[in-house]
Amino acid sequence: MQEFDVLIIGGGPIGIACGLEAKKKGFSYLIVEKGPIVNSLFNYPVNMQFFSSSERLEIDDIPFISKEAKPKRNEALEYYRRIVTSNQLNIHLFEKVLEVQRQPPLFVIKTDKGQYSAKNIIVATGFYDLPNKINVPGEDLPKVSHYYKDPHFYASQKLAVVGASNSAIDAALECWRKGSEVTLIIRGPEVGQRVKYWVRPDIINRIEEGSIKAYYNSNVKEIRPTELIIDTPKGEVTLENDFVLALTGYMPNFEFLEKLGIELSKDNKRLPNYNPETMETNIDGLFLAGVICGGMETHKWFIENSRIHAPIIMDAILKK
Ligand SMILES: Cc1cc2nc3c(=O)[nH]c(=O)nc-3n(C[C@H](O)[C@H](O)[C@H](O)COP(=O)(O)OP(=O)(O)OC[C@H]3O[C@@H](n4cnc5c(N)ncnc54)[C@H](O)[C@@H]3O)c2cc1C
């Protein structure tokens, strides 16, 4: 069984930052990623533009040059891919970590392709794998998706977008501009306050002029093959409907964290237990990095403010 100083679970931007930092410090390391390089970014909408400017997405001060100040998904794929390939990072792609066993002073990591041991583990698995379900009848119909990719698919179709934050608003605007008949179903009284400041006026104007229909304080009650039933303040409404994009956010894989033995707060934030000065969890040698740290508060951590986790963790391991 191959043994490493550090095994990193997840090859997103922060997992890659950790790999790079481990290499710089002279540790033996392996990144295990269940999909392609930066799998979450790969699965983002094709035309997605980051809200961060490119220098704020840089890792290890490696310059990120983009056409506009805020890069597009494709430019980010290029950036992180080049970091992995140019630095010849030790990464296994399309390999999923299934289980981690503690056999002090080591961990034994089982994947769907093999088994490794490591002195330290970094969990950098993000939150994009598990959507927040709306839990209504019909949610499993093939016309319903929790991930939005490309507006072309929805052209000339009656599309309901559920949600009021960045993902939902971007999808609603883009699909409307490509010829979908878009209805937004918003649980609260307004478009989310965290929607990108240059996008919010756009959606509000489209709603006010009637180009995009919005139901506020409303919830989906049932999804049927050609209809959508919603509860609105004026009573139940039945809409003709071809497709539903339920973009109501995502959450970390708490089951995976609990299986590793990481304690989670008992409130509904489900914050993992870690020391912010070292990023080490309640388990000796088991660290957290990236957006996974936020529990259900997925809006608190970004690449911008979590890229710092990589040097913090490597310094903590060095000091051990
Ligand atoms: C639509 C969208 C737009 C965003 N825009 C911005 C922005 O503009 N600026 C910003 O700073 N942040 C932004 N974020 C937030 C942040 O950039 C992303 O969540 C980012 O991908 C976080 O990096 P990460 O490495 O922590 O996690 P991820 O990038 O999610 O990486 C986790 C990786 O772990 C892998 N993985 C999971 N489980 C396993 C397993 N069991 N075995 C092996 N691999 C596994 C996944 O495949 C994934 O590749 C955005 C998020 C979303 C959803």
mmCIF file of N, CA and C in Angstrom, residues 259-319:
data_model
loop_
_atom_site.group_PDB
_atom_site.id
_atom_site.type_symbol
_atom_site.label_atom_id
_atom_site.label_comp_id
_atom_site.label_asym_id
_atom_site.label_seq_id
_atom_site.Cartn_x
_atom_site.Cartn_y
_atom_site.Cartn_z
ATOM 1 N N LYS A 259 -19.109 10.094 8.805
ATOM 2 C CA LYS A 259 -18.458 8.776 8.715
ATOM 3 C C LYS A 259 -16.967 8.872 9.042
ATOM 4 N N LEU A 260 -16.390 10.038 8.710
ATOM 5 C CA LEU A 260 -14.970 10.254 9.035
ATOM 6 C C LEU A 260 -14.772 10.541 10.519
ATOM 7 N N GLY A 261 -15.874 10.815 11.206
ATOM 8 C CA GLY A 261 -15.790 11.095 12.645
ATOM 9 C C GLY A 261 -15.769 12.580 12.964
ATOM 10 N N ILE A 262 -16.000 13.422 11.955
ATOM 11 C CA ILE A 262 -15.969 14.878 12.202
ATOM 12 C C ILE A 262 -17.276 15.303 12.872
ATOM 13 N N GLU A 263 -17.133 16.044 13.982
ATOM 14 C CA GLU A 263 -18.332 16.496 14.703
ATOM 15 C C GLU A 263 -18.969 17.668 13.967
ATOM 16 N N LEU A 264 -20.307 17.681 13.954
ATOM 17 C CA LEU A 264 -21.049 18.779 13.326
ATOM 18 C C LEU A 264 -21.888 19.463 14.394
ATOM 19 N N SER A 265 -22.065 20.787 14.250
ATOM 20 C CA SER A 265 -22.873 21.486 15.261
ATOM 21 C C SER A 265 -24.308 20.965 15.203
ATOM 22 N N LYS A 266 -24.968 21.011 16.344
ATOM 23 C CA LYS A 266 -26.307 20.402 16.458
ATOM 24 C C LYS A 266 -27.395 21.290 15.849
ATOM 25 N N ASP A 267 -27.083 22.599 15.651
ATOM 26 C CA ASP A 267 -28.102 23.487 15.073
ATOM 27 C C ASP A 267 -28.218 23.233 13.576
ATOM 28 N N ASN A 268 -29.093 23.982 12.916
ATOM 29 C CA ASN A 268 -29.283 23.678 11.490
ATOM 30 C C ASN A 268 -28.165 24.202 10.589
ATOM 31 N N LYS A 269 -27.153 24.870 11.178
ATOM 32 C CA LYS A 269 -25.989 25.276 10.361
ATOM 33 C C LYS A 269 -25.081 24.081 10.072
ATOM 34 N N ARG A 270 -25.090 23.095 10.951
ATOM 35 C CA ARG A 270 -24.282 21.868 10.821
ATOM 36 C C ARG A 270 -22.806 22.178 10.528
ATOM 37 N N LEU A 271 -22.266 23.104 11.321
ATOM 38 C CA LEU A 271 -20.876 23.521 11.112
ATOM 39 C C LEU A 271 -19.917 22.438 11.577
ATOM 40 N N PRO A 272 -18.949 22.056 10.735
ATOM 41 C CA PRO A 272 -17.977 21.056 11.182
ATOM 42 C C PRO A 272 -17.043 21.639 12.233
ATOM 43 N N ASN A 273 -16.585 20.768 13.123
ATOM 44 C CA ASN A 273 -15.711 21.185 14.211
ATOM 45 C C ASN A 273 -14.259 21.222 13.717
ATOM 46 N N TYR A 274 -13.678 22.418 13.637
ATOM 47 C CA TYR A 274 -12.256 22.532 13.277
ATOM 48 C C TYR A 274 -11.687 23.780 13.938
ATOM 49 N N ASN A 275 -10.353 23.761 14.067
ATOM 50 C CA ASN A 275 -9.652 24.894 14.656
ATOM 51 C C ASN A 275 -9.240 25.848 13.521
ATOM 52 N N PRO A 276 -9.783 27.060 13.488
ATOM 53 C CA PRO A 276 -9.482 27.952 12.359
ATOM 54 C C PRO A 276 -8.010 28.330 12.248
ATOM 55 N N GLU A 277 -7.264 28.130 13.330
ATOM 56 C CA GLU A 277 -5.826 28.480 13.264
ATOM 57 C C GLU A 277 -4.996 27.418 12.566
ATOM 58 N N THR A 278 -5.527 26.187 12.525
ATOM 59 C CA THR A 278 -4.782 25.094 11.874
ATOM 60 C C THR A 278 -5.617 24.377 10.819
ATOM 61 N N MET A 279 -6.913 24.538 10.862
ATOM 62 C CA MET A 279 -7.891 23.839 10.031
ATOM 63 C C MET A 279 -8.012 22.360 10.394
ATOM 64 N N GLU A 280 -7.411 21.970 11.531
ATOM 65 C CA GLU A 280 -7.508 20.571 11.959
ATOM 66 C C GLU A 280 -8.864 20.346 12.645
ATOM 67 N N THR A 281 -9.470 19.213 12.369
ATOM 68 C CA THR A 281 -10.782 18.921 12.952
ATOM 69 C C THR A 281 -10.598 18.310 14.330
ATOM 70 N N ASN A 282 -11.709 17.826 14.892
ATOM 71 C CA ASN A 282 -11.627 17.153 16.200
ATOM 72 C C ASN A 282 -10.822 15.857 16.100
ATOM 73 N N ILE A 283 -10.475 15.437 14.886
ATOM 74 C CA ILE A 283 -9.652 14.231 14.741
ATOM 75 C C ILE A 283 -8.232 14.629 14.369
ATOM 76 N N ASP A 284 -7.303 14.163 15.170
ATOM 77 C CA ASP A 284 -5.893 14.469 14.973
ATOM 78 C C ASP A 284 -5.452 14.060 13.565
ATOM 79 N N GLY A 285 -4.871 15.008 12.821
ATOM 80 C CA GLY A 285 -4.359 14.691 11.485
ATOM 81 C C GLY A 285 -5.388 14.778 10.375
ATOM 82 N N LEU A 286 -6.621 15.128 10.713
ATOM 83 C CA LEU A 286 -7.685 15.241 9.693
ATOM 84 C C LEU A 286 -8.079 16.716 9.569
ATOM 85 N N PHE A 287 -7.848 17.285 8.386
ATOM 86 C CA PHE A 287 -8.024 18.724 8.171
ATOM 87 C C PHE A 287 -9.171 18.983 7.190
ATOM 88 N N LEU A 288 -9.714 20.195 7.262
ATOM 89 C CA LEU A 288 -10.734 20.620 6.299
ATOM 90 C C LEU A 288 -10.195 21.802 5.510
ATOM 91 N N ALA A 289 -10.543 21.868 4.219
ATOM 92 C CA ALA A 289 -10.119 23.019 3.409
ATOM 93 C C ALA A 289 -11.205 23.366 2.403
ATOM 94 N N GLY A 290 -11.349 24.664 2.149
ATOM 95 C CA GLY A 290 -12.282 25.111 1.105
ATOM 96 C C GLY A 290 -13.685 25.309 1.622
ATOM 97 N N VAL A 291 -14.637 25.301 0.694
ATOM 98 C CA VAL A 291 -16.005 25.703 1.029
ATOM 99 C C VAL A 291 -16.744 24.686 1.907
ATOM 100 N N ILE A 292 -16.196 23.504 2.046
ATOM 101 C CA ILE A 292 -16.787 22.481 2.937
ATOM 102 C C ILE A 292 -16.884 22.998 4.375
ATOM 103 N N CYS A 293 -16.034 23.961 4.731
ATOM 104 C CA CYS A 293 -15.973 24.444 6.120
ATOM 105 C C CYS A 293 -17.260 25.130 6.574
ATOM 106 N N GLY A 294 -18.073 25.584 5.638
ATOM 107 C CA GLY A 294 -19.224 26.412 6.008
ATOM 108 C C GLY A 294 -20.461 25.643 6.432
ATOM 109 N N GLY A 295 -20.441 24.325 6.393
ATOM 110 C CA GLY A 295 -21.663 23.582 6.705
ATOM 111 C C GLY A 295 -22.783 24.034 5.781
ATOM 112 N N MET A 296 -23.964 24.279 6.356
ATOM 113 C CA MET A 296 -25.108 24.720 5.527
ATOM 114 C C MET A 296 -24.943 26.180 5.094
ATOM 115 N N GLU A 297 -23.990 26.894 5.704
ATOM 116 C CA GLU A 297 -23.790 28.302 5.318
ATOM 117 C C GLU A 297 -22.842 28.372 4.115
ATOM 118 N N THR A 298 -23.352 27.906 2.997
ATOM 119 C CA THR A 298 -22.488 27.745 1.821
ATOM 120 C C THR A 298 -22.108 29.091 1.183
ATOM 121 N N HIS A 299 -22.733 30.173 1.637
ATOM 122 C CA HIS A 299 -22.399 31.484 1.073
ATOM 123 C C HIS A 299 -21.217 32.145 1.789
ATOM 124 N N LYS A 300 -20.708 31.488 2.843
ATOM 125 C CA LYS A 300 -19.661 32.148 3.641
ATOM 126 C C LYS A 300 -18.257 31.941 3.082
ATOM 127 N N TRP A 301 -18.060 30.778 2.440
ATOM 128 C CA TRP A 301 -16.725 30.468 1.943
ATOM 129 C C TRP A 301 -16.721 30.420 0.429
ATOM 130 N N PHE A 302 -15.668 30.998 -0.146
ATOM 131 C CA PHE A 302 -15.477 31.008 -1.600
ATOM 132 C C PHE A 302 -14.046 30.596 -1.875
ATOM 133 N N ILE A 303 -13.684 30.592 -3.148
ATOM 134 C CA ILE A 303 -12.267 30.370 -3.474
ATOM 135 C C ILE A 303 -11.478 31.537 -2.870
ATOM 136 N N GLU A 304 -12.028 32.736 -3.087
ATOM 137 C CA GLU A 304 -11.415 33.989 -2.612
ATOM 138 C C GLU A 304 -10.887 33.914 -1.189
ATOM 139 N N ASN A 305 -11.751 33.476 -0.268
ATOM 140 C CA ASN A 305 -11.333 33.532 1.145
ATOM 141 C C ASN A 305 -10.894 32.180 1.695
ATOM 142 N N SER A 306 -10.997 31.105 0.879
ATOM 143 C CA SER A 306 -10.572 29.805 1.435
ATOM 144 C C SER A 306 -9.265 29.301 0.829
ATOM 145 N N ARG A 307 -8.730 30.008 -0.175
ATOM 146 C CA ARG A 307 -7.451 29.561 -0.756
ATOM 147 C C ARG A 307 -6.333 29.626 0.289
ATOM 148 N N ILE A 308 -6.520 30.457 1.289
ATOM 149 C CA ILE A 308 -5.555 30.610 2.387
ATOM 150 C C ILE A 308 -5.442 29.328 3.231
ATOM 151 N N HIS A 309 -6.472 28.446 3.144
ATOM 152 C CA HIS A 309 -6.437 27.216 3.956
ATOM 153 C C HIS A 309 -5.213 26.357 3.627
ATOM 154 N N ALA A 310 -4.789 26.371 2.357
ATOM 155 C CA ALA A 310 -3.677 25.495 1.951
ATOM 156 C C ALA A 310 -2.395 25.801 2.751
ATOM 157 N N PRO A 311 -1.893 27.054 2.753
ATOM 158 C CA PRO A 311 -0.691 27.311 3.547
ATOM 159 C C PRO A 311 -0.900 27.131 5.052
ATOM 160 N N ILE A 312 -2.102 27.454 5.550
ATOM 161 C CA ILE A 312 -2.356 27.281 6.996
ATOM 162 C C ILE A 312 -2.171 25.804 7.374
ATOM 163 N N ILE A 313 -2.753 24.927 6.560
ATOM 164 C CA ILE A 313 -2.698 23.485 6.884
ATOM 165 C C ILE A 313 -1.258 22.969 6.792
ATOM 166 N N MET A 314 -0.552 23.362 5.724
ATOM 167 C CA MET A 314 0.806 22.831 5.561
ATOM 168 C C MET A 314 1.726 23.327 6.683
ATOM 169 N N ASP A 315 1.532 24.573 7.126
ATOM 170 C CA ASP A 315 2.319 25.069 8.260
ATOM 171 C C ASP A 315 2.002 24.251 9.513
ATOM 172 N N ALA A 316 0.712 23.939 9.703
ATOM 173 C CA ALA A 316 0.316 23.164 10.893
ATOM 174 C C ALA A 316 0.925 21.763 10.827
ATOM 175 N N ILE A 317 0.952 21.169 9.653
ATOM 176 C CA ILE A 317 1.530 19.810 9.536
ATOM 177 C C ILE A 317 3.040 19.872 9.785
ATOM 178 N N LEU A 318 3.682 20.922 9.257
ATOM 179 C CA LEU A 318 5.133 21.076 9.460
ATOM 180 C C LEU A 318 5.482 21.159 10.944
ATOM 181 N N LYS A 319 4.632 21.867 11.679
ATOM 182 C CA LYS A 319 4.911 22.096 13.111
ATOM 183 C C LYS A 319 4.708 20.840 13.942
#
